[in-house]
C-alpha positions as a Python dict, from the first residue, in 0.01 Angstrom:
ca = {
    (1, 'X'): (0, 0, 0),
    (2, 'X'): (337, -163, 58),
    (3, 'X'): (253, -452, -177),
    (4, 'X'): (146, -232, -464),
    (5, 'X'): (461, -14, -417),
    (6, 'X'): (671, -332, -422),
    (7, 'X'): (504, -440, -749),
    (8, 'X'): (558, -95, -900),
    (9, 'X'): (929, -124, -805),
    (10, 'X'): (940, -468, -958),
    (11, 'X'): (782, -340, -1276),
    (12, 'X'): (1040, -58, -1309),
    (13, 'X'): (1309, -325, -1267),
    (14, 'X'): (1158, -539, -1535),
    (15, 'X'): (1135, -240, -1769),
    (16, 'X'): (1500, -157, -1706),
    (17, 'X'): (1599, -518, -1784),
    (18, 'X'): (1380, -509, -2094),
    (19, 'X'): (1563, -202, -2225),
    (20, 'X'): (1895, -367, -2162),
    (21, 'X'): (1792, -687, -2338),
    (22, 'X'): (1651, -484, -2629),
    (23, 'X'): (1994, -333, -2677),
    (24, 'X'): (2146, -677, -2684),
    (25, 'X'): (1887, -795, -2935),
    (26, 'X'): (1970, -506, -3160),
    (27, 'X'): (2339, -589, -3142),
    (28, 'X'): (2305, -962, -3184),
    (29, 'X'): (2022, -1072, -3408),
    (30, 'X'): (2071, -1439, -3291),
    (31, 'X'): (1967, -1336, -2939),
    (32, 'X'): (1657, -1510, -2815),
    (33, 'X'): (1370, -1268, -2865),
    (34, 'X'): (1151, -1465, -2629),
    (35, 'X'): (1349, -1320, -2334),
    (36, 'X'): (1230, -975, -2439),
    (37, 'X'): (867, -1087, -2471),
    (38, 'X'): (884, -1257, -2133),
    (39, 'X'): (1016, -943, -1959),
    (40, 'X'): (751, -733, -2125),
    (41, 'X'): (474, -958, -2011),
    (42, 'X'): (628, -977, -1661),
    (43, 'X'): (619, -600, -1633),
    (44, 'X'): (258, -599, -1755),
    (45, 'X'): (172, -855, -1484),
    (46, 'X'): (341, -649, -1211),
    (47, 'X'): (143, -339, -1321),
    (48, 'X'): (-188, -529, -1334),
    (49, 'X'): (-138, -685, -987),
    (50, 'X'): (-41, -349, -836),
    (51, 'X'): (-357, -198, -977),
    (52, 'X'): (-571, -484, -850),
    (53, 'X'): (-429, -451, -502),
    (54, 'X'): (-496, -78, -504),
    (55, 'X'): (-850, -142, -638),
    (56, 'X'): (-914, -399, -359),
    (57, 'X'): (-781, -169, -92),
    (58, 'X'): (-998, 123, -221),
    (59, 'X'): (-1301, -100, -222),
    (60, 'X'): (-1239, -216, 138),
    (61, 'X'): (-1219, 145, 265),
    (62, 'X'): (-1514, 281, 66),
}
């Protein structure tokens, strides 16, 4: 579905941001690690919501 594809795209964007922030954390130990944790959880949420949408769609058609 369009919604699950958008969430998959959002997850990829979150993961890309997470990798960039991780590089900053490695360079500057004073960097706020909570940002990295937030991005990780946000990407997890995007994945979960996309799967739930797909599951609901498959349930409706079956």
